[in-house]
Short mmCIF file of C-alpha atoms and ligand atoms in Angstrom, two decimals:
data_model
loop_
_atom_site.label_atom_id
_atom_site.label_comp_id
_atom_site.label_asym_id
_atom_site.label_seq_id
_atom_site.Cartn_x
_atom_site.Cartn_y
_atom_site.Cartn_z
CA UNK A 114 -26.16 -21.22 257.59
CA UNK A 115 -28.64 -23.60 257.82
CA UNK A 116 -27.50 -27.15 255.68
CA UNK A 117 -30.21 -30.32 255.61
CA UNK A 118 -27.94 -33.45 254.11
CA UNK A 119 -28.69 -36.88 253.57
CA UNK A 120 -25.69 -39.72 254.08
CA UNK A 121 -26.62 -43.08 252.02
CA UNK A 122 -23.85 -44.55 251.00
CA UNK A 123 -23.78 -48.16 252.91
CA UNK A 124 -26.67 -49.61 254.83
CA UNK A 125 -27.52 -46.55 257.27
CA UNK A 126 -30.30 -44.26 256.00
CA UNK A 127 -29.35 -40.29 257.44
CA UNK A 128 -30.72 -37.26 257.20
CA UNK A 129 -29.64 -33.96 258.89
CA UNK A 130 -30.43 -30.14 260.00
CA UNK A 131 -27.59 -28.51 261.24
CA UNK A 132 -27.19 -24.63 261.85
CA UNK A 133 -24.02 -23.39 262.57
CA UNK A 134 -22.80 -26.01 264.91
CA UNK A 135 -25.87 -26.84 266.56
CA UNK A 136 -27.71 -30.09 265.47
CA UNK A 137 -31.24 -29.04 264.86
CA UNK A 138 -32.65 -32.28 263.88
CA UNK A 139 -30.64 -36.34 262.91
CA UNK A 140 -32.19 -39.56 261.96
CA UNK A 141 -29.87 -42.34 261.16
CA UNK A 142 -31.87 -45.49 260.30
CA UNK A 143 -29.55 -48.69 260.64
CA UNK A 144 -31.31 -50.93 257.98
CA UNK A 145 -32.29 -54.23 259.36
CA UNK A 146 -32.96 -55.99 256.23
CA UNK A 147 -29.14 -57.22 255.71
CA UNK A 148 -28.81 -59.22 259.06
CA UNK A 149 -30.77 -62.34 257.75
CA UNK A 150 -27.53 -62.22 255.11
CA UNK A 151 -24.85 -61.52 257.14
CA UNK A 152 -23.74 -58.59 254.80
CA UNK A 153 -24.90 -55.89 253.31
CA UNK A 154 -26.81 -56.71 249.82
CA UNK A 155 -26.44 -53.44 247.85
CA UNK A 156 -29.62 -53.78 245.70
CA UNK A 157 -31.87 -54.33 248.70
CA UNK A 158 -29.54 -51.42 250.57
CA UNK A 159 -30.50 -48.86 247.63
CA UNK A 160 -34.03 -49.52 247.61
CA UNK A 161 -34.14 -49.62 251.15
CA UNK A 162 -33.17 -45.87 251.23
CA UNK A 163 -34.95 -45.05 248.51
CA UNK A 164 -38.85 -45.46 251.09
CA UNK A 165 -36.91 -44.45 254.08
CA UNK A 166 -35.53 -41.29 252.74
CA UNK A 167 -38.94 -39.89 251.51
CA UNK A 168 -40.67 -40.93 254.82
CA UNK A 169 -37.88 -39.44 256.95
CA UNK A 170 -37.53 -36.23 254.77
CA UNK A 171 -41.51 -36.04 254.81
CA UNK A 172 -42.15 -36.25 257.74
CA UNK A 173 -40.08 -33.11 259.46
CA UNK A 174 -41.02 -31.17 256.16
CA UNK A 175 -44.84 -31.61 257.12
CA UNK A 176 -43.73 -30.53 261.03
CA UNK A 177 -42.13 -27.33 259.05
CA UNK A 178 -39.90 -26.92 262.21
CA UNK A 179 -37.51 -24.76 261.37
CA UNK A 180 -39.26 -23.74 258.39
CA UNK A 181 -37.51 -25.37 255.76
CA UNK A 182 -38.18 -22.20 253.49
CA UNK A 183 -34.67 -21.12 255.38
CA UNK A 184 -32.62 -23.98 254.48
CA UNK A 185 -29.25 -22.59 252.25
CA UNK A 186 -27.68 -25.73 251.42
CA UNK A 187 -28.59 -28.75 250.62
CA UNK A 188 -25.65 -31.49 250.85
CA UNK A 189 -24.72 -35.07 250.17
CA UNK A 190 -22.76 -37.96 250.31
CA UNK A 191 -21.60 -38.48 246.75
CA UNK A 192 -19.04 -41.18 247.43
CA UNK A 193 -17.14 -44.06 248.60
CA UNK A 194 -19.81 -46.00 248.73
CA UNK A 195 -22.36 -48.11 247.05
CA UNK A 196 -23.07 -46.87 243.89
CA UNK A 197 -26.74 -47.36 243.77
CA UNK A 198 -26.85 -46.15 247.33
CA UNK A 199 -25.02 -43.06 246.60
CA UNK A 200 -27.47 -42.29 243.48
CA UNK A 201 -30.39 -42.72 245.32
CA UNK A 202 -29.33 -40.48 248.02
CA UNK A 203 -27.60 -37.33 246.28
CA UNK A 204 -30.18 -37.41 243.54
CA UNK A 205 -32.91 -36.96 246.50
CA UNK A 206 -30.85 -34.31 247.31
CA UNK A 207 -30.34 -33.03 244.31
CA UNK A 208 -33.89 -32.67 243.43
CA UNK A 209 -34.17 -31.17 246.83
CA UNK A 210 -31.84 -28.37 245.95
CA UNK A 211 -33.54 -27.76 242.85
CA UNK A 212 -36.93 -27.51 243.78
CA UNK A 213 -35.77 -25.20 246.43
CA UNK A 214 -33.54 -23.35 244.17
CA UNK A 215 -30.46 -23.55 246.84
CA UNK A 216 -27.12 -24.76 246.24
CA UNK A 217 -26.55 -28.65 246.22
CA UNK A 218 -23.04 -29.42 248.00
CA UNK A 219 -21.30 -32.98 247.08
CA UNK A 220 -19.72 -34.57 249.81
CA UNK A 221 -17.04 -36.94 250.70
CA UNK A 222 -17.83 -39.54 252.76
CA UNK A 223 -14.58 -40.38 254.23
CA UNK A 224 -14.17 -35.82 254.80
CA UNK A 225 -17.32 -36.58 256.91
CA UNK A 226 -15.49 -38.88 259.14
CA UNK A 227 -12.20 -37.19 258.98
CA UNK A 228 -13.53 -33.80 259.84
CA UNK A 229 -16.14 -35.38 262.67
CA UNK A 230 -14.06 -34.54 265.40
CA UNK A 231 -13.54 -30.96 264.66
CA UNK A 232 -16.83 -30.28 265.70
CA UNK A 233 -16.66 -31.40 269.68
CA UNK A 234 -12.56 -30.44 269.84
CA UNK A 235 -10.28 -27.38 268.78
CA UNK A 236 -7.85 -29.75 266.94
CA UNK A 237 -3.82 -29.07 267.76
CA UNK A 238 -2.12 -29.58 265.04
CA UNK A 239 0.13 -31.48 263.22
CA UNK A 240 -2.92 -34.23 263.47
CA UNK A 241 -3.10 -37.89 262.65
CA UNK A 242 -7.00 -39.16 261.96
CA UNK A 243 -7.17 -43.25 262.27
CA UNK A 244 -10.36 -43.84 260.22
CA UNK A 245 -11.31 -47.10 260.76
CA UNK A 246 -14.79 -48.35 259.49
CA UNK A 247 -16.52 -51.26 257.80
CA UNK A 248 -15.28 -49.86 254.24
CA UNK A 249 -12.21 -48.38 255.49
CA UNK A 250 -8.52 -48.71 257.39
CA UNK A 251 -6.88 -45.57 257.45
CA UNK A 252 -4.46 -42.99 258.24
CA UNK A 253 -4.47 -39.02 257.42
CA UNK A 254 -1.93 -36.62 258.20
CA UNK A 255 -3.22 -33.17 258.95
CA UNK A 256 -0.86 -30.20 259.10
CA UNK A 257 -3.41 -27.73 259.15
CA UNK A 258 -7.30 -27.64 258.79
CA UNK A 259 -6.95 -27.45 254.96
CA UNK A 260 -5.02 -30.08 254.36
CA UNK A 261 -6.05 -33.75 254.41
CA UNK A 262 -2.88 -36.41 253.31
CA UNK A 263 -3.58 -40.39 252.93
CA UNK A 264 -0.78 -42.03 254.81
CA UNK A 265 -1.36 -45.35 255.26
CA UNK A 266 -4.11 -47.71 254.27
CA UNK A 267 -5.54 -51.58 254.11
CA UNK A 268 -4.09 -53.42 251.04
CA UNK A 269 -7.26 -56.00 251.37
CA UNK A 270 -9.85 -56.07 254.14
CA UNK A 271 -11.47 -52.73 256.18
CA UNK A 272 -11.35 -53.33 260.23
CA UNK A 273 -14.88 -52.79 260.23
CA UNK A 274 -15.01 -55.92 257.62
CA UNK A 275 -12.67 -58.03 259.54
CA UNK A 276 -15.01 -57.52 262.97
CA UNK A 277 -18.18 -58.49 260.62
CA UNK A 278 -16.23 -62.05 258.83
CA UNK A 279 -14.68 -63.11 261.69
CA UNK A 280 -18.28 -63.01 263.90
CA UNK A 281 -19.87 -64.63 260.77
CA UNK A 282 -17.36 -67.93 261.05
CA UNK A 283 -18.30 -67.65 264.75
CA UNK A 284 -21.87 -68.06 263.94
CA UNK A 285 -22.40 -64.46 265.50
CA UNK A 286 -24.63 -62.22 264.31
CA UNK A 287 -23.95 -58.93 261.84
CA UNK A 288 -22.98 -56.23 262.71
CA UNK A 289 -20.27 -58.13 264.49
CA UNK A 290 -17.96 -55.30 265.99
CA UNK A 291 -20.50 -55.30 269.12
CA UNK A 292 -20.86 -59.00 269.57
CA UNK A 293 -17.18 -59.51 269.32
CA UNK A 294 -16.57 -56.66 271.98
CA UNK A 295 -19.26 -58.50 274.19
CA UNK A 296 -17.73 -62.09 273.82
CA UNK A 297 -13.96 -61.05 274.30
CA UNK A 298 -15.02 -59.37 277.83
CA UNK A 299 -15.37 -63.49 279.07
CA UNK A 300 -12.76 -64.49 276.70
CA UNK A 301 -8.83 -65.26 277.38
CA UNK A 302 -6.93 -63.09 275.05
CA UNK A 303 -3.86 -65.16 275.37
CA UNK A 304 -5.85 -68.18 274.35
CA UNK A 305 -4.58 -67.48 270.56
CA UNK A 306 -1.51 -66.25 268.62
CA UNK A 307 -3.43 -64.65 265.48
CA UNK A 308 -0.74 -63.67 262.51
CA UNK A 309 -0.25 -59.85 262.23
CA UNK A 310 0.55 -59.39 258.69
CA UNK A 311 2.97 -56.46 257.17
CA UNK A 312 3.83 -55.29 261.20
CA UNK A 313 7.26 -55.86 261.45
CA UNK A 314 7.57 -54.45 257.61
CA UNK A 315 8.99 -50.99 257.09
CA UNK A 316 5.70 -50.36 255.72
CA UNK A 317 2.77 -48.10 257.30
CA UNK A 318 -0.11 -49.84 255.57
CA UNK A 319 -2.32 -52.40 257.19
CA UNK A 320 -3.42 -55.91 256.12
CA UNK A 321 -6.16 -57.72 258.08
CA UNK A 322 -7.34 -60.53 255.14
CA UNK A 323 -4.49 -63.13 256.98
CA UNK A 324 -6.63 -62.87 260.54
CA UNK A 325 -9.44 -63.83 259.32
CA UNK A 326 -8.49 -67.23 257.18
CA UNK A 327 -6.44 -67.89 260.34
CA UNK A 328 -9.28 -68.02 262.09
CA UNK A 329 -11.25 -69.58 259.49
CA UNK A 330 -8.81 -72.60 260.18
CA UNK A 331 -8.80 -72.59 263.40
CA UNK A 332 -13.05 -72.93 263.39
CA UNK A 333 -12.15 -75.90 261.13
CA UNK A 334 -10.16 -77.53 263.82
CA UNK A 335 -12.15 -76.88 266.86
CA UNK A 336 -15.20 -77.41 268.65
CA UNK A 337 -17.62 -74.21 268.01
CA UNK A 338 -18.01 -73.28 271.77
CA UNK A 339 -19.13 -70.70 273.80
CA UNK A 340 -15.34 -70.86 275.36
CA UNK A 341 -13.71 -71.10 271.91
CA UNK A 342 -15.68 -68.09 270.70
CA UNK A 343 -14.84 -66.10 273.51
CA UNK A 344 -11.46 -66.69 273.51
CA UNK A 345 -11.43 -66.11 269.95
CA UNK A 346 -13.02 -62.54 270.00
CA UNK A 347 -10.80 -61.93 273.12
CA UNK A 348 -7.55 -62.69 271.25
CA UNK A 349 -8.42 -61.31 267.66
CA UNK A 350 -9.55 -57.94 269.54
CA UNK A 351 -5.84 -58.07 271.03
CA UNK A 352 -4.06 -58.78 267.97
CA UNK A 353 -5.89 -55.65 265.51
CA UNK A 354 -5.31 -53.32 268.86
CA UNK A 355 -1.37 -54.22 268.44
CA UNK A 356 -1.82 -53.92 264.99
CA UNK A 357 -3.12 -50.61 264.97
CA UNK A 358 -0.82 -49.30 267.98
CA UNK A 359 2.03 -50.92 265.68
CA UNK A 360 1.14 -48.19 262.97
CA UNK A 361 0.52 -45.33 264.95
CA UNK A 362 3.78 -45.90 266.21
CA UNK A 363 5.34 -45.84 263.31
CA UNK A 364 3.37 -43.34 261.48
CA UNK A 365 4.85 -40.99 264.70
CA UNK A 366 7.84 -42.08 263.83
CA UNK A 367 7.85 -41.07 260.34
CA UNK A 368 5.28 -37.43 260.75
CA UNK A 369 7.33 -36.01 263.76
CA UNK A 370 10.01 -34.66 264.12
CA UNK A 371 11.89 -31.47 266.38
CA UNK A 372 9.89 -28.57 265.09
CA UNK A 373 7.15 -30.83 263.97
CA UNK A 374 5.78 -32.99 266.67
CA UNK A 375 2.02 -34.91 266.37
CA UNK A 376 0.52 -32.87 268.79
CA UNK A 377 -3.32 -35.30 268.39
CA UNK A 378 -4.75 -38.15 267.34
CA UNK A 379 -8.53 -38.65 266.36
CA UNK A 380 -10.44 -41.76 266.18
CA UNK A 381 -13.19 -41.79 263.83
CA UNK A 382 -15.34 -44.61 262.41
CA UNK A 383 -18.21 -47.24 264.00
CA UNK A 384 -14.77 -49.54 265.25
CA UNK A 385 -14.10 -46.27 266.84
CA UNK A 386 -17.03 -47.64 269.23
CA UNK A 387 -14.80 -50.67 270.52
CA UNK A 388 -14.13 -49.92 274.15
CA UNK A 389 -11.28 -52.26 274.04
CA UNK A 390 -9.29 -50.78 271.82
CA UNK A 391 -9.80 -46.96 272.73
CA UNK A 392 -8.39 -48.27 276.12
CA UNK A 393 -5.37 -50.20 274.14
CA UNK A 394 -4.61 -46.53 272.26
CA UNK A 395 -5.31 -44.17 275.43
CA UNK A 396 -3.02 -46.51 277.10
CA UNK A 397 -0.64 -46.25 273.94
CA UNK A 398 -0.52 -42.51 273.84
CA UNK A 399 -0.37 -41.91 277.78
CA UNK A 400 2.32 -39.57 278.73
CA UNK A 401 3.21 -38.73 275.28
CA UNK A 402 2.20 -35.28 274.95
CA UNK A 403 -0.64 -36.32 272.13
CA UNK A 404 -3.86 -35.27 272.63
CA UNK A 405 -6.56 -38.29 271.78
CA UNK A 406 -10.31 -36.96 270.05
CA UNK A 407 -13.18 -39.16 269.14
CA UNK A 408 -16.67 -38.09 267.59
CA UNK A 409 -19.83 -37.28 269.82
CA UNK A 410 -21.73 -40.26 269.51
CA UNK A 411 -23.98 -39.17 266.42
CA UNK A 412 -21.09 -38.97 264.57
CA UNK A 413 -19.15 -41.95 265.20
CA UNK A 414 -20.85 -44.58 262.55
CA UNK A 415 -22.02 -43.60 259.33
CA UNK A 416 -24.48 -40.46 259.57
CA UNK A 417 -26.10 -37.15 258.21
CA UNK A 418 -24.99 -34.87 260.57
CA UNK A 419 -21.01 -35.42 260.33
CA UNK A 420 -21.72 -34.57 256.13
CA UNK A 421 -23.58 -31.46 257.31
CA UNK A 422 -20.56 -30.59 259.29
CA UNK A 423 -18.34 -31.19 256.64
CA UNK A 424 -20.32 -28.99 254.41
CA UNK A 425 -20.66 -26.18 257.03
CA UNK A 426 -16.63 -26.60 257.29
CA UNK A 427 -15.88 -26.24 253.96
CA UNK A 428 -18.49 -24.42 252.12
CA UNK A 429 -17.67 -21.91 249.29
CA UNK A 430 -19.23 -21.33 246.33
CA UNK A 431 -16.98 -23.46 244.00
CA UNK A 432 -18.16 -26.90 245.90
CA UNK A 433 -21.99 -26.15 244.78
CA UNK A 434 -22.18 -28.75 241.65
CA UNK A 435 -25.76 -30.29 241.14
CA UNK A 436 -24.11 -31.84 237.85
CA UNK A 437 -21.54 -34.19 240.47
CA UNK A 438 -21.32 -37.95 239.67
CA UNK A 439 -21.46 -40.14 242.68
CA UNK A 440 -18.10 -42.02 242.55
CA UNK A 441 -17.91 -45.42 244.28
CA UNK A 442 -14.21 -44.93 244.70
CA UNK A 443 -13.66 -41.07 245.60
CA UNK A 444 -10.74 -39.87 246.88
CA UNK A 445 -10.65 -37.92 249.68
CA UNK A 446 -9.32 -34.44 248.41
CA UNK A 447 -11.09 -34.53 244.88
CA UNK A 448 -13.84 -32.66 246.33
CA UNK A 449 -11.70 -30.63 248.69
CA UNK A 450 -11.66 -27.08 246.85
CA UNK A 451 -9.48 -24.65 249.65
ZN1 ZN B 897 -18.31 -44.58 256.99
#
């Protein structure tokens, strides 16, 4: 099967070939035009992807290599996301599937992420899947391939989110997952004692929205400097790894049991990236018996080819629907038919 899909549902442009599991072809274009805002601006975002689609898609449709005569799907992100994002991109491919007279797939994003590390790993199952993103905090339970269950979630702000606000009160620039990881390296993560809200609840779901008008006050009452922000990033890097070790704990506490022990964990997501925390949860999860996955790097932020695998995963011949709606808020098994 050869699948092309397109993945517009933030600020990242995507496009993919993928046969079988090989990657035949992936652009992912990181637009640049929301750093001078410090956030994504979803009108400039949709027309954004609107020129770089076409010119991507153009240009290895002129190369003809493979001959795009052979493609048999054609699949897209049709939500969460940005709804005028989303529309521009699925009804691209859409018209794609049309002209070609080939089956147009609708895809979740968050099944794209969930599903990314099924491609590099054979997954042991029962599975836990810690999404964590710039739109997302999350947990899935997994008790077979099929089966994708929402565990635990943020009740305000995505980790992703959190990463981006608190660089912005630090006068970093966006995205700020990477200059946070960069300044904590020099930074004393003891400096700080951030608030980790709903952790010591009996309660698996996350809130982050208390960190960041902690440290909101905290920029209010101190001098702005290079120490201060390093410290900062150091300690607010320490305090979401506890977090998130907090829940995993607890969500293995809850989803095992004698016959019916976690047997992996998979990190997906762009925070997925943060070299800190991987260490925090390897560390977590050593001699435990739990096996740890993350995404090859293509498929770790938001991108084509982990939709293409999703579609290769789950294609039958109930998911092709060229009269699908891109839905801002989709959930993740509405699309799901096995
Ligand atoms: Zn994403």
């Amino acid at each position: 099967m050869l699948v092309f899909a397109t993945e517009t549902s933030c600020d990242e442009t995507s496009i993919c070939l993928m046969k079988d599991k090989e990657i035949l072809l992936h652009k992912v274009y990181s637009q640049e035009i929301h750093k001078k805002f410090g956030g994504v601006v979803p009108e400039l975002a949709s027309r954004a992807h609107l020129e770089i689609l076409q010119n991507m898609t153009s240009e290895i449709f002129k190369k003809n290599e493979p001959n795009y005569k052979n493609i048999d799907l054609f699949a897209a992100t049709c939500g969460p996301g940005l709804i005028g994002s989303l529309l521009v991109g699925a009804t691209f491919t859409k018209a794609l599937a049309l002209g070609f007279n080939r089956p147009f797939v609708p895809i979740n994003h968050l099944e794209g992420h969930v599903l990314s590390t099924s491609f590099n790993n054979s997954i042991k199952y029962p599975h836990l899947v810690l999404l964590l993103t710039g739109g997302h905090t999350q947990i899935y339970f997994m008790d077979n391939s099929n089966k994708i269950k929402l565990i635990a979630e943020s009740v305000d702000d995505a980790l992703g989110e959190v990463f981006d606000k608190t660089a912005k009160l630090l006068g970093l620039e966006y995205p700020g997952g990477i200059e946070i990881e960069n300044r904590a390296k020099n930074g004393n993560e003891n400096a700080f004692n951030l608030p980790k809200p709903l952790v010591k609840k009996d309660n698996l779901n996350f809130s982050f929205s208390g960190i960041k008008t902690h440290i909101n006050l905290l920029t209010k009452n101190n001098d702005i400097n290079d120490n201060f922000i390093n410290d900062i990033a150091a300690s607010f890097q320490k305090c979401v790894s506890e977090i998130l070790i907090s829940k995993i704990e607890s969500c293995l506490k809850t989803y095992s049991n004698k016959n019916n022990k976690i047997k992996s964990i998979s990190v997906v997501g762009g925070v997925a990236n943060n070299k800190y925390i991987k260490k925090k949860l390897e560390d977590f999860l050593y001699n435990k018996e739990i096996e740890i996955y993350y995404p090859i790097k293509e498929m770790m932020s938001d991108n084509a080819a982990m939709i293409a695998w999703a579609c290769l995963n789950n294609y039958n011949s109930k998911r092709n629907n060229l009269f699908f709606k891109p839905e801002p808020r989709l959930k993740i098994n509405e699309l799901l038919v096995n």
